[in-house]
XYZ file of C-alpha atoms in Angstrom:
738
model
C -21.912 -103.424 -17.690
C -19.491 -106.780 -16.875
C -18.644 -106.662 -13.093
C -16.133 -109.524 -12.813
C -14.236 -107.983 -15.763
C -14.021 -104.491 -13.520
C -13.132 -106.237 -10.215
C -10.127 -107.837 -12.364
C -8.849 -104.501 -14.492
C -8.969 -102.877 -10.846
C -7.149 -105.880 -9.088
C -4.403 -105.435 -11.874
C -3.980 -101.465 -11.975
C -3.787 -102.585 -7.490
C -0.826 -104.723 -8.328
C 0.662 -102.000 -10.480
C 0.447 -99.580 -8.061
C 2.821 -101.597 -5.155
C 5.641 -102.517 -8.150
C 5.904 -99.216 -8.168
C 5.759 -98.462 -5.046
C 8.065 -100.872 -3.342
C 10.589 -101.329 -6.802
C 13.652 -100.483 -3.656
C 13.947 -102.407 -0.707
C 14.092 -98.987 1.984
C 10.400 -99.178 0.569
C 9.375 -101.765 2.630
C 9.695 -99.979 5.463
C 7.005 -98.188 4.630
C 4.827 -100.736 3.938
C 1.634 -99.680 6.881
C 1.564 -96.052 5.951
C 0.953 -96.846 2.506
C -1.706 -99.007 3.903
C -3.029 -96.795 5.961
C -3.155 -94.223 3.453
C -5.453 -96.915 0.981
C -7.847 -97.344 4.067
C -8.696 -93.121 4.057
C -8.990 -93.207 0.508
C -11.465 -96.154 0.531
C -13.326 -94.934 3.396
C -13.615 -91.576 1.760
C -14.640 -93.146 -1.704
C -17.218 -95.700 0.424
C -18.491 -92.548 1.941
C -18.911 -90.304 -1.072
C -20.837 -93.771 -2.682
C -22.603 -93.615 -0.180
C -24.195 -90.535 -0.201
C -24.363 -90.240 -3.786
C -27.240 -92.726 -2.896
C -28.985 -91.199 -0.293
C -29.139 -88.608 -2.876
C -30.538 -90.547 -5.710
C -33.312 -92.588 -3.384
C -34.249 -88.975 -2.287
C -35.044 -87.682 -5.592
C -36.495 -91.018 -6.727
C -39.192 -90.792 -3.597
C -39.877 -86.463 -3.840
C -40.659 -88.245 -8.066
C -42.926 -89.816 -6.528
C -44.795 -87.984 -4.034
C -45.344 -85.762 -6.605
C -46.480 -88.104 -9.320
C -49.320 -89.164 -6.006
C -50.707 -85.616 -6.305
C -50.898 -85.005 -10.021
C -52.964 -88.357 -10.530
C -55.449 -86.681 -7.905
C -55.695 -83.984 -9.594
C -56.565 -85.544 -12.397
C -58.780 -87.513 -11.423
C -60.902 -83.988 -10.003
C -60.386 -82.598 -13.164
C -62.082 -85.138 -14.874
C -65.096 -85.703 -12.328
C -65.860 -81.750 -12.602
C -65.737 -82.080 -16.253
C -68.475 -84.395 -15.864
C -70.101 -82.272 -13.902
C -70.316 -79.496 -16.199
C -71.463 -82.454 -19.528
C -73.945 -82.244 -17.715
C -74.663 -79.462 -16.853
C -74.538 -77.854 -20.551
C -77.287 -80.696 -21.577
C -79.755 -78.630 -20.126
C -79.337 -75.343 -22.097
C -80.160 -76.002 -25.718
C -83.764 -76.307 -23.874
C -83.105 -72.869 -21.508
C -82.503 -71.120 -24.582
C -84.904 -72.540 -26.910
C -87.089 -71.137 -23.729
C -85.158 -67.971 -23.258
C -86.436 -67.228 -27.184
C -89.530 -64.994 -26.324
C -87.219 -62.770 -23.509
C -84.889 -62.574 -26.068
C -86.781 -60.288 -28.510
C -89.235 -58.286 -25.606
C -85.004 -57.779 -25.412
C -83.836 -56.639 -28.334
C -87.563 -54.324 -28.858
C -86.745 -52.181 -25.481
C -83.173 -51.698 -26.606
C -84.424 -50.176 -29.976
C -87.491 -48.260 -28.195
C -85.025 -46.924 -26.047
C -82.218 -46.094 -28.246
C -85.201 -44.757 -29.821
C -86.834 -42.638 -27.066
C -82.859 -41.813 -26.626
C -82.800 -39.675 -29.989
C -86.412 -39.301 -30.613
C -85.342 -35.413 -30.029
C -81.926 -35.878 -33.254
C -84.602 -38.306 -35.521
C -87.692 -35.091 -35.594
C -85.412 -32.197 -36.235
C -82.477 -33.693 -38.097
C -83.439 -30.893 -40.731
C -83.355 -28.292 -37.968
C -79.655 -29.813 -36.108
C -78.493 -29.347 -39.790
C -79.290 -25.810 -40.427
C -77.870 -24.715 -36.985
C -74.859 -26.837 -36.949
C -74.434 -25.683 -40.544
C -74.630 -22.262 -39.366
C -72.338 -21.918 -36.156
C -69.858 -23.198 -38.857
C -70.257 -20.357 -41.186
C -70.465 -18.246 -37.920
C -67.038 -19.753 -37.454
C -68.338 -21.377 -33.865
C -67.096 -24.998 -34.188
C -67.187 -26.471 -31.425
C -70.342 -25.900 -30.887
C -71.001 -26.986 -34.409
C -68.457 -29.949 -34.015
C -70.668 -30.746 -30.562
C -73.867 -30.592 -32.453
C -72.559 -32.881 -35.127
C -71.489 -35.316 -32.907
C -74.741 -35.474 -31.304
C -76.812 -36.287 -34.861
C -73.246 -39.187 -36.153
C -74.458 -40.542 -32.316
C -77.802 -41.038 -32.949
C -77.478 -42.332 -36.257
C -74.841 -44.675 -35.349
C -76.248 -45.970 -32.533
C -79.848 -46.600 -34.335
C -77.538 -47.904 -37.685
C -75.499 -50.237 -34.358
C -79.257 -51.577 -33.076
C -80.776 -52.630 -37.055
C -77.111 -54.502 -37.310
C -77.985 -56.281 -33.638
C -81.269 -57.447 -35.731
C -80.724 -61.804 -36.348
C -82.085 -60.995 -39.427
C -82.049 -57.415 -41.290
C -83.541 -56.027 -44.396
C -81.340 -53.696 -45.579
C -84.130 -51.736 -46.781
C -84.497 -50.513 -43.199
C -80.072 -48.660 -43.561
C -81.001 -47.309 -46.711
C -84.438 -45.474 -44.723
C -82.221 -44.426 -42.028
C -79.377 -43.782 -44.011
C -81.375 -41.561 -46.069
C -82.902 -39.978 -43.333
C -79.522 -38.552 -42.223
C -77.978 -38.297 -45.206
C -77.217 -34.471 -44.407
C -75.419 -35.168 -41.639
C -72.661 -36.502 -44.154
C -72.994 -32.456 -45.410
C -72.294 -30.779 -42.243
C -68.854 -33.460 -41.782
C -67.398 -32.202 -45.372
C -68.375 -28.600 -44.325
C -66.850 -28.718 -41.554
C -63.605 -30.475 -42.600
C -63.391 -28.106 -45.079
C -63.585 -24.926 -42.977
C -60.842 -27.294 -40.791
C -59.112 -27.308 -44.118
C -58.684 -23.522 -44.530
C -57.429 -23.093 -41.105
C -55.036 -25.546 -41.213
C -53.969 -24.123 -44.399
C -53.669 -20.783 -43.383
C -51.670 -22.303 -40.494
C -48.745 -19.860 -40.504
C -50.743 -16.904 -40.595
C -53.567 -17.475 -38.116
C -50.803 -18.762 -35.723
C -49.446 -14.729 -35.717
C -52.444 -13.395 -35.329
C -55.455 -15.478 -33.140
C -53.738 -19.120 -32.503
C -57.131 -19.966 -30.646
C -58.221 -20.402 -34.302
C -54.979 -23.200 -34.129
C -56.468 -24.522 -30.957
C -60.078 -25.006 -31.821
C -59.613 -26.853 -34.998
C -57.151 -28.824 -33.342
C -59.580 -30.342 -30.718
C -61.695 -30.666 -32.765
C -59.357 -33.258 -35.077
C -57.998 -34.595 -31.512
C -61.445 -35.186 -30.948
C -62.516 -36.806 -33.629
C -59.586 -39.376 -33.849
C -60.799 -40.668 -30.472
C -64.435 -41.027 -32.217
C -62.099 -42.836 -34.888
C -60.061 -45.141 -32.768
C -63.409 -46.426 -30.881
C -64.616 -47.223 -33.875
C -62.107 -49.163 -34.678
C -62.028 -51.049 -31.053
C -66.050 -51.427 -31.915
C -65.609 -52.823 -34.824
C -62.827 -55.723 -33.947
C -65.872 -56.983 -31.086
C -68.866 -55.915 -33.322
C -67.763 -55.842 -36.568
C -69.939 -52.731 -37.112
C -68.236 -49.184 -38.490
C -69.763 -46.901 -38.578
C -70.334 -44.875 -41.968
C -68.127 -42.155 -42.912
C -65.225 -43.240 -39.842
C -62.074 -43.176 -39.671
C -62.652 -39.727 -40.452
C -58.884 -39.467 -40.172
C -58.684 -35.733 -40.323
C -54.909 -35.934 -38.931
C -54.028 -37.081 -41.624
C -55.709 -34.367 -43.785
C -54.458 -31.969 -41.601
C -50.950 -33.430 -42.044
C -51.285 -33.425 -46.051
C -53.350 -29.562 -46.204
C -50.138 -28.374 -43.957
C -47.603 -30.358 -46.856
C -49.513 -29.149 -49.340
C -49.169 -25.643 -48.228
C -45.718 -25.545 -47.742
C -45.088 -27.053 -51.197
C -47.497 -24.138 -52.221
C -44.959 -21.648 -50.760
C -41.963 -22.723 -51.881
C -42.995 -22.733 -55.302
C -44.793 -19.492 -55.005
C -41.484 -18.187 -54.217
C -40.212 -18.150 -57.975
C -40.568 -13.889 -58.788
C -38.232 -13.869 -62.026
C -37.340 -16.075 -65.052
C -34.047 -16.863 -66.809
C -34.690 -14.505 -69.543
C -36.395 -11.638 -66.735
C -32.738 -11.534 -64.868
C -29.254 -13.779 -65.572
C -29.334 -13.434 -61.493
C -33.096 -15.177 -60.804
C -31.489 -18.293 -59.292
C -29.167 -16.737 -56.491
C -32.435 -14.487 -55.811
C -35.138 -17.300 -55.658
C -32.275 -19.398 -53.506
C -32.007 -16.164 -51.166
C -35.919 -15.592 -50.756
C -36.193 -19.247 -50.366
C -33.509 -19.209 -47.962
C -36.012 -15.929 -45.756
C -38.452 -17.824 -46.336
C -37.685 -20.930 -44.534
C -36.066 -19.432 -41.875
C -38.968 -16.943 -41.141
C -41.625 -19.778 -41.491
C -40.011 -22.194 -39.147
C -39.404 -19.925 -36.874
C -42.823 -18.954 -36.630
C -43.142 -22.961 -36.622
C -40.650 -23.475 -33.821
C -42.270 -20.352 -31.412
C -45.710 -20.323 -32.237
C -47.236 -23.748 -33.314
C -45.098 -25.716 -31.188
C -47.516 -24.522 -28.083
C -50.561 -24.904 -30.089
C -49.750 -28.381 -31.750
C -49.993 -31.457 -29.651
C -46.964 -32.648 -28.751
C -47.217 -36.439 -29.965
C -47.688 -33.806 -32.974
C -44.010 -33.033 -32.578
C -44.813 -30.282 -34.886
C -41.143 -28.824 -35.758
C -39.289 -31.869 -37.314
C -42.510 -32.232 -39.039
C -42.523 -29.368 -41.148
C -38.656 -29.028 -41.184
C -39.355 -32.549 -43.219
C -42.797 -30.655 -45.546
C -39.519 -28.170 -46.227
C -36.715 -30.556 -47.156
C -38.994 -32.842 -48.985
C -40.850 -30.031 -50.554
C -37.383 -27.596 -51.398
C -35.768 -31.098 -52.983
C -38.362 -31.533 -55.183
C -38.333 -28.065 -56.352
C -34.937 -28.013 -56.433
C -34.581 -31.344 -58.099
C -36.803 -29.892 -61.031
C -34.837 -26.879 -61.251
C -31.916 -28.540 -61.824
C -33.663 -31.002 -64.332
C -34.908 -28.292 -66.491
C -31.289 -27.218 -67.059
C -28.474 -24.513 -65.892
C -26.630 -22.620 -67.283
C -23.083 -20.867 -66.072
C -22.428 -19.973 -63.003
C -26.058 -21.171 -61.801
C -24.056 -24.299 -60.893
C -22.120 -23.428 -58.620
C -25.274 -21.001 -56.731
C -26.635 -24.469 -56.505
C -23.760 -26.070 -55.419
C -23.023 -23.725 -52.820
C -26.215 -22.906 -51.973
C -27.400 -27.020 -51.494
C -23.837 -27.680 -49.695
C -23.894 -24.803 -47.034
C -25.931 -22.104 -46.882
C -29.678 -25.039 -46.696
C -27.380 -27.095 -43.459
C -24.878 -24.360 -42.464
C -26.050 -21.144 -39.966
C -27.917 -19.273 -42.739
C -31.153 -21.906 -42.756
C -30.897 -25.063 -40.604
C -27.990 -24.480 -38.090
C -29.053 -21.338 -37.607
C -29.223 -20.299 -33.788
C -32.918 -20.077 -33.692
C -33.634 -23.606 -35.355
C -30.653 -25.663 -34.472
C -32.172 -28.013 -37.449
C -29.540 -30.975 -38.125
C -29.651 -31.577 -41.702
C -27.860 -35.633 -41.444
C -31.183 -36.771 -39.212
C -33.279 -36.046 -41.965
C -34.688 -38.857 -44.111
C -32.418 -38.731 -47.170
C -30.257 -35.547 -48.397
C -31.397 -32.633 -50.380
C -30.442 -33.475 -53.939
C -29.309 -37.053 -54.247
C -25.761 -37.680 -54.302
C -25.951 -38.526 -58.231
C -27.598 -35.132 -58.447
C -25.336 -33.672 -56.430
C -22.461 -35.383 -59.524
C -23.678 -34.878 -62.162
C -24.209 -31.502 -61.471
C -20.726 -30.805 -60.859
C -19.325 -32.827 -63.985
C -21.308 -30.692 -65.890
C -20.310 -27.389 -63.915
C -16.467 -28.884 -64.952
C -17.793 -29.339 -68.443
C -19.051 -25.969 -68.778
C -16.321 -24.577 -66.963
C -14.087 -26.736 -69.581
C -16.008 -25.243 -72.405
C -15.292 -22.061 -71.390
C -11.917 -22.418 -71.196
C -11.513 -23.917 -74.705
C -13.733 -19.858 -76.522
C -11.529 -17.753 -74.017
C -8.584 -19.735 -74.458
C -8.996 -20.130 -78.092
C -10.011 -16.208 -78.096
C -6.876 -15.703 -76.223
C -4.462 -17.076 -79.616
C -6.705 -15.522 -81.681
C -5.518 -12.135 -80.557
C -2.728 -12.507 -79.608
C -1.908 -13.886 -83.203
C -3.888 -10.646 -84.794
C -1.669 -8.798 -82.548
C 1.985 -10.338 -84.024
C 0.988 -9.803 -87.891
C -0.431 -5.628 -86.288
C 1.413 -2.295 -87.111
C 1.749 -1.618 -83.280
C 3.894 -2.161 -80.820
C 3.312 -4.461 -77.688
C 2.148 -3.099 -74.422
C 4.153 -2.229 -71.676
C 4.678 -2.948 -68.278
C 7.094 -1.736 -65.935
C 9.226 -1.267 -69.264
C 8.540 -4.974 -70.169
C 6.584 -5.990 -73.405
C 4.333 -7.855 -72.358
C 0.119 -8.850 -73.165
C -2.967 -8.932 -71.781
C -3.584 -12.893 -72.374
C -2.069 -15.185 -69.287
C -3.118 -12.297 -67.106
C -6.057 -13.054 -68.496
C -6.943 -16.100 -68.369
C -5.369 -16.678 -64.863
C -7.170 -14.183 -63.439
C -10.295 -16.798 -64.644
C -8.771 -19.967 -63.445
C -8.123 -18.008 -60.245
C -11.869 -16.681 -60.383
C -13.117 -20.498 -61.180
C -10.992 -21.368 -58.166
C -11.873 -19.651 -55.588
C -16.116 -20.267 -56.260
C -15.388 -23.658 -56.570
C -13.266 -23.567 -53.205
C -17.283 -21.827 -51.829
C -18.472 -25.594 -52.756
C -15.885 -27.540 -51.328
C -12.535 -28.863 -51.677
C -12.573 -31.944 -54.093
C -14.116 -30.066 -56.183
C -12.427 -27.210 -56.212
C -8.913 -29.580 -57.141
C -11.184 -31.626 -59.798
C -11.494 -27.892 -60.792
C -7.397 -27.217 -60.880
C -6.648 -30.314 -61.851
C -9.389 -28.942 -65.460
C -7.135 -25.403 -65.612
C -3.805 -27.212 -65.580
C -4.990 -29.512 -68.262
C -6.704 -26.570 -70.335
C -3.605 -24.017 -69.769
C -1.537 -26.834 -71.196
C -3.578 -27.742 -74.104
C -3.244 -23.569 -74.235
C 0.589 -23.706 -74.348
C 0.533 -26.612 -77.238
C -2.213 -23.947 -80.111
C 0.536 -21.293 -78.550
C 3.779 -22.769 -79.691
C 2.004 -23.753 -83.128
C 1.058 -20.585 -83.622
C 4.803 -19.658 -82.756
C 6.903 -21.382 -84.882
C 4.152 -21.014 -87.734
C 4.957 -16.861 -87.043
C 8.839 -17.831 -86.914
C 8.230 -19.675 -90.168
C 6.143 -16.805 -91.586
C 8.896 -14.243 -90.909
C 11.843 -15.618 -91.937
C 10.472 -16.231 -95.456
C 10.544 -12.472 -95.823
C 11.776 -9.789 -92.716
C 10.215 -6.984 -94.406
C 6.720 -8.365 -92.900
C 6.042 -8.610 -89.748
C 7.179 -5.143 -88.043
C 7.397 -5.404 -84.876
C 9.131 -8.910 -84.648
C 11.561 -8.908 -82.328
C 9.084 -6.873 -80.076
C 6.477 -9.790 -80.322
C 8.929 -12.507 -79.758
C 9.721 -10.594 -76.407
C 6.431 -10.262 -75.532
C 6.256 -14.362 -75.942
C 9.325 -15.660 -73.998
C 7.756 -12.699 -70.910
C 4.237 -14.411 -71.842
C 5.880 -18.041 -70.923
C 7.391 -16.557 -67.866
C 4.583 -15.059 -66.393
C 2.337 -18.205 -67.028
C 5.009 -20.662 -65.001
C 4.993 -17.722 -62.400
C 1.333 -17.784 -62.164
C 1.379 -21.363 -62.842
C 3.351 -21.647 -59.394
C 1.383 -19.184 -57.592
C -1.926 -21.047 -58.451
C 0.095 -24.196 -57.543
C 0.262 -22.866 -53.810
C -3.138 -21.393 -53.262
C -4.705 -24.044 -54.177
C -2.419 -27.684 -54.274
C -3.339 -29.604 -51.979
C 0.001 -30.773 -49.393
C -1.415 -34.184 -48.939
C -2.326 -34.726 -53.082
C -0.213 -36.298 -55.245
C -2.095 -37.646 -58.137
C -2.381 -35.377 -61.422
C 1.356 -33.721 -60.293
C 2.852 -35.040 -64.425
C -0.022 -32.647 -65.429
C 1.296 -29.626 -64.000
C 5.076 -30.619 -64.440
C 3.692 -30.543 -67.729
C 2.182 -27.125 -68.233
C 5.784 -25.651 -66.763
C 7.299 -28.257 -69.054
C 5.343 -26.921 -72.093
C 5.633 -22.589 -71.550
C 9.458 -22.929 -70.856
C 10.160 -25.007 -73.932
C 7.811 -21.726 -75.688
C 10.156 -19.167 -73.911
C 13.036 -21.432 -74.980
C 11.762 -21.407 -78.643
C 10.813 -18.109 -78.587
C 14.383 -17.103 -77.271
C 16.349 -19.063 -79.584
C 14.370 -17.287 -82.311
C 15.457 -13.852 -80.955
C 18.807 -14.628 -81.073
C 18.519 -16.277 -84.922
C 17.139 -13.089 -86.178
C 20.137 -11.687 -84.391
C 23.152 -13.967 -85.937
C 21.181 -14.137 -89.498
C 22.337 -10.368 -89.512
C 25.548 -11.318 -88.770
C 26.168 -13.866 -90.635
C 28.251 -12.528 -92.837
C 30.944 -11.564 -90.765
C 31.135 -14.703 -88.278
C 31.809 -15.770 -92.715
C 34.953 -12.703 -92.203
C 36.352 -14.588 -89.471
C 39.585 -16.689 -89.508
C 40.106 -14.940 -92.619
C 43.226 -13.254 -94.516
C 40.735 -9.892 -94.753
C 40.099 -10.847 -91.024
C 44.098 -10.924 -90.387
C 44.397 -7.695 -90.911
C 41.543 -5.465 -89.826
C 38.728 -5.827 -86.734
C 36.304 -5.027 -88.431
C 34.344 -8.996 -88.268
C 34.181 -8.902 -84.644
C 33.508 -4.736 -83.944
C 30.451 -4.831 -86.089
C 29.021 -8.767 -84.765
C 29.292 -6.744 -81.177
C 27.712 -3.906 -83.022
C 25.224 -5.770 -83.470
C 24.305 -7.245 -80.854
C 24.040 -4.286 -78.939
C 21.444 -3.130 -81.511
C 19.790 -5.758 -81.309
C 20.265 -6.199 -77.156
C 18.329 -2.433 -76.566
C 15.343 -4.574 -77.225
C 16.502 -7.224 -75.417
C 16.477 -4.651 -72.671
C 12.613 -4.944 -72.278
C 13.300 -9.090 -70.910
C 12.577 -10.033 -68.072
C 15.277 -10.527 -65.924
C 15.045 -13.914 -65.559
C 14.754 -14.353 -69.840
C 17.202 -11.572 -69.982
C 19.588 -13.321 -68.056
C 19.261 -16.661 -70.174
C 18.929 -14.758 -73.769
C 22.208 -13.137 -72.333
C 23.180 -16.986 -71.488
C 22.377 -18.079 -74.586
C 23.505 -15.328 -77.115
C 27.408 -15.892 -75.504
C 26.692 -18.904 -76.006
C 25.777 -18.919 -79.751
C 29.349 -16.822 -80.020
C 31.113 -19.356 -78.950
C 30.151 -21.608 -80.851
C 30.881 -19.432 -84.117
C 33.395 -18.097 -82.969
C 34.799 -22.001 -82.507
C 33.267 -23.270 -85.079
C 34.883 -20.995 -87.603
C 38.412 -21.181 -85.871
C 38.349 -25.337 -86.787
C 37.086 -24.158 -90.287
C 39.845 -24.586 -92.172
C 40.254 -20.791 -93.113
C 44.059 -19.987 -92.111
C 47.010 -22.441 -92.550
C 50.341 -20.107 -91.454
C 53.627 -20.555 -90.284
C 54.462 -20.258 -86.027
C 55.839 -16.918 -85.644
C 52.375 -15.672 -87.360
C 50.141 -17.830 -85.397
C 51.589 -15.913 -81.959
C 49.329 -13.170 -83.945
C 46.621 -15.351 -84.778
C 46.481 -16.096 -80.889
C 46.976 -12.736 -79.462
C 44.247 -11.486 -81.788
C 42.107 -13.788 -81.262
C 42.035 -13.414 -77.128
C 41.285 -9.684 -77.475
C 38.649 -10.613 -79.779
C 37.326 -13.282 -77.176
C 38.312 -10.198 -74.730
C 36.493 -7.879 -76.483
C 33.557 -9.717 -76.561
C 32.975 -10.614 -73.493
C 33.370 -6.258 -72.290
C 30.897 -6.367 -74.017
C 28.595 -8.513 -72.132
C 29.966 -7.450 -69.059
C 28.790 -3.554 -69.918
C 25.579 -4.859 -71.854
C 24.614 -7.008 -68.987
C 26.952 -5.213 -65.701
C 24.635 -7.406 -62.748
C 24.682 -10.791 -64.157
C 27.728 -13.189 -63.343
C 30.035 -13.805 -66.431
C 32.073 -16.193 -64.453
C 32.456 -19.545 -65.712
C 31.639 -18.139 -69.548
C 31.509 -20.218 -72.503
C 33.600 -17.441 -74.139
C 36.837 -18.468 -72.095
C 36.685 -21.971 -74.251
C 37.802 -19.294 -77.240
C 41.011 -18.296 -74.929
C 41.337 -21.919 -73.886
C 41.328 -23.565 -77.521
C 43.738 -20.212 -78.554
C 46.145 -21.305 -75.827
C 46.723 -24.834 -77.931
C 48.240 -22.949 -81.087
C 51.107 -21.858 -79.788
C 51.746 -24.921 -77.367
C 55.184 -26.271 -77.489
C 53.767 -29.765 -79.781
C 56.320 -31.619 -77.440
C 54.073 -31.063 -74.090
C 51.135 -31.425 -76.671
C 50.238 -34.553 -74.834
C 50.198 -33.396 -71.605
C 48.067 -30.371 -72.775
C 45.730 -32.277 -74.867
C 45.185 -34.962 -71.098
C 44.581 -31.431 -69.095
C 41.661 -30.314 -72.123
C 40.189 -33.636 -72.976
C 39.848 -34.361 -69.203
C 37.596 -30.857 -68.662
C 36.054 -30.834 -72.515
C 35.234 -34.548 -73.018
C 33.417 -34.145 -76.013
C 36.163 -32.307 -77.758
C 36.766 -34.976 -80.931
C 39.723 -35.523 -82.624
C 38.261 -33.930 -85.688
C 38.324 -30.844 -83.860
C 41.472 -30.886 -82.162
C 43.210 -32.092 -85.417
C 40.980 -28.891 -87.391
C 42.124 -26.427 -84.118
C 46.135 -27.977 -85.387
C 45.185 -26.849 -89.397
C 46.539 -23.413 -88.468
C 50.349 -24.642 -88.019
C 51.575 -25.610 -91.066
C 55.069 -25.946 -89.278
C 53.903 -29.285 -87.801
C 52.981 -32.215 -89.991
C 49.143 -33.622 -89.897
C 50.673 -36.772 -89.403
C 52.256 -35.853 -86.359
C 49.554 -33.976 -84.649
C 46.739 -36.793 -85.904
C 49.505 -39.204 -84.015
C 49.075 -36.918 -80.301
C 44.926 -36.566 -81.095
C 45.598 -40.053 -81.502
C 47.176 -41.201 -78.353
C 45.597 -38.478 -76.299
C 41.971 -40.200 -76.748
C 42.953 -43.537 -76.464
C 44.155 -42.749 -73.255
C 40.890 -40.420 -72.289
C 38.485 -41.904 -69.387
C 35.990 -41.782 -70.115
C 33.538 -39.671 -68.001
C 30.459 -37.433 -67.539
C 32.097 -33.284 -68.127
C 31.846 -30.620 -64.895
C 32.237 -28.422 -66.839
C 28.624 -26.674 -67.793
C 30.282 -25.074 -71.782
C 31.634 -29.163 -72.720
C 28.172 -29.166 -74.623
C 29.521 -26.589 -76.937
C 31.559 -28.704 -78.691
C 28.274 -31.610 -79.424
C 26.452 -28.794 -81.360
C 29.929 -27.879 -83.106
C 29.974 -30.917 -86.064
C 31.072 -30.818 -90.049
C 30.060 -32.672 -92.584
C 33.696 -32.706 -94.252
C 36.040 -34.495 -92.405
C 40.023 -33.530 -92.283
C 41.134 -37.034 -93.734
């Protein structure tokens, strides 16, 4: 550190401070104040430096005193170490001099031990026989006392041999052979204890003192084991047979007894009873519940607290049951056995019927592992869903085959409340409902998976059903005399499709979680499939009816038609005949068919109107228009008669009168009429309008074409709000007027 440099830096800093303080003339008056302030700061800093120096010097003084004290202690230790070394130099001589004393002491110790155990040494056989007799008489405490005396005598003698510097193996062998029957007595007592402990649950009900006696003996042996192990650490001597570990032994015996009790509960096999698993699980529930009640009420007071016997028993039953159920699962399950197993494992076992019963109140979540591994549970659920899928496929195939057989039969379909239907959809949804009710007893996620699977399978059933319906229609229309009740069964199919849609929606309402959005497209696909079947079948009904009316539609707008109303009358009579059967449609289906029939009838009538079959003068066109309006009214009245409860507002039949009005329209005002018409029905084409005016031969084709083209050019591109506009899209002619 350069003091001169520091002093120079301090001087420069001071000058800078003075320059800052005395920048203006008025500040010179405060020079004295500045000087006093600086003097005070200087005095304060000097006081702090003085105090710091004093503290530092005081610390050094204390340190020096401590070093001096340490030096004195080191000298004292060195002096005493020297004295100890001098004293130890005489120890080898004293040790050699006391050799005789040590030998005499060893002999004395051996003689004293032998004297103490003379009674047992000479009476080993008698003591063994006495002890065995006591064991046979179930006087276990006395027997254990005799055994302890024999073992103590043997162990003391062996220990004396162990202490000798020169040990002879023959001495140990001779001594052990002399006491070898002691081991037999120990084994006999152990066997007796095993037998008693294995019957704990039965014995504790009648003679709990027997259990307490056995446990007292085991606790004594545990203390002897601990003493022997402690002695081994000091002397390196361990008596033969130690540690006996009888406490661990009895816990193994209890666990083995639990496993035997669980495995012995099985009374039937699958071949004996289809409900074998349900009965087996219920028996297990009753056994475990009763046994754990006994343990909690009777065993807990008998066993020492540190055994924690109730929780140990719970663990034994949990592990034994886990292994037992795992073996059942590995051997394979069938049908509803999956549900029985899953419901029992997930609800019955941890629920109030077993572990959570008020008498037990066991929290299974705190056990070391679940009853069945999560992977095994998932495998069970997957297998159950696969089995469910196979069942669905079998049932639905049988349903399709049964329905198909009925279609070609000579019997009419079944009726329910006057409506034709078959049992197929009801059977399918009853089966689905049963499956979902069952899975609902397990957990909601499995129910959702089963619901999605059910929806997918019903949709596949619908696809197969539709193919068979199409085959039925094609087969019938090849020869309409082959299938006697074609119309009746098509009505049944329409009703079935409607029923499936309604039952599917009910199923969704009951089982579909409001929070789930995935797989919703499967449900929409199901509805779309059966709506498509319903629409196809309804079209087949009308296709058959209109096939019978084909010749009458061909008579429309011909010379024959002008003088007669037979064609329209016959059409109405034919439809009336068919609608006698259509009354067996469900109300929603009947309304759909009514609307579709009106649409088809309007389309066929308008198509005949535009088919260029007549060409008359203006005056004759007035009569044609009146006839068209009368026939349109006649047809509409027919529909009002057969469907009085169905609103016919905005009927497609109204298009007939709308078009007929154009036939007699003023040619000069035709452009305005066309604008209005095209505004309501933008699907009308130039070809349609020109064909309409073909009936009037007083109007030149070029003039009509010009007005139509002008109207078409000025037509705004728009989407029609009239629901009947689509009819014109379906009326297409292959021949062109020009």
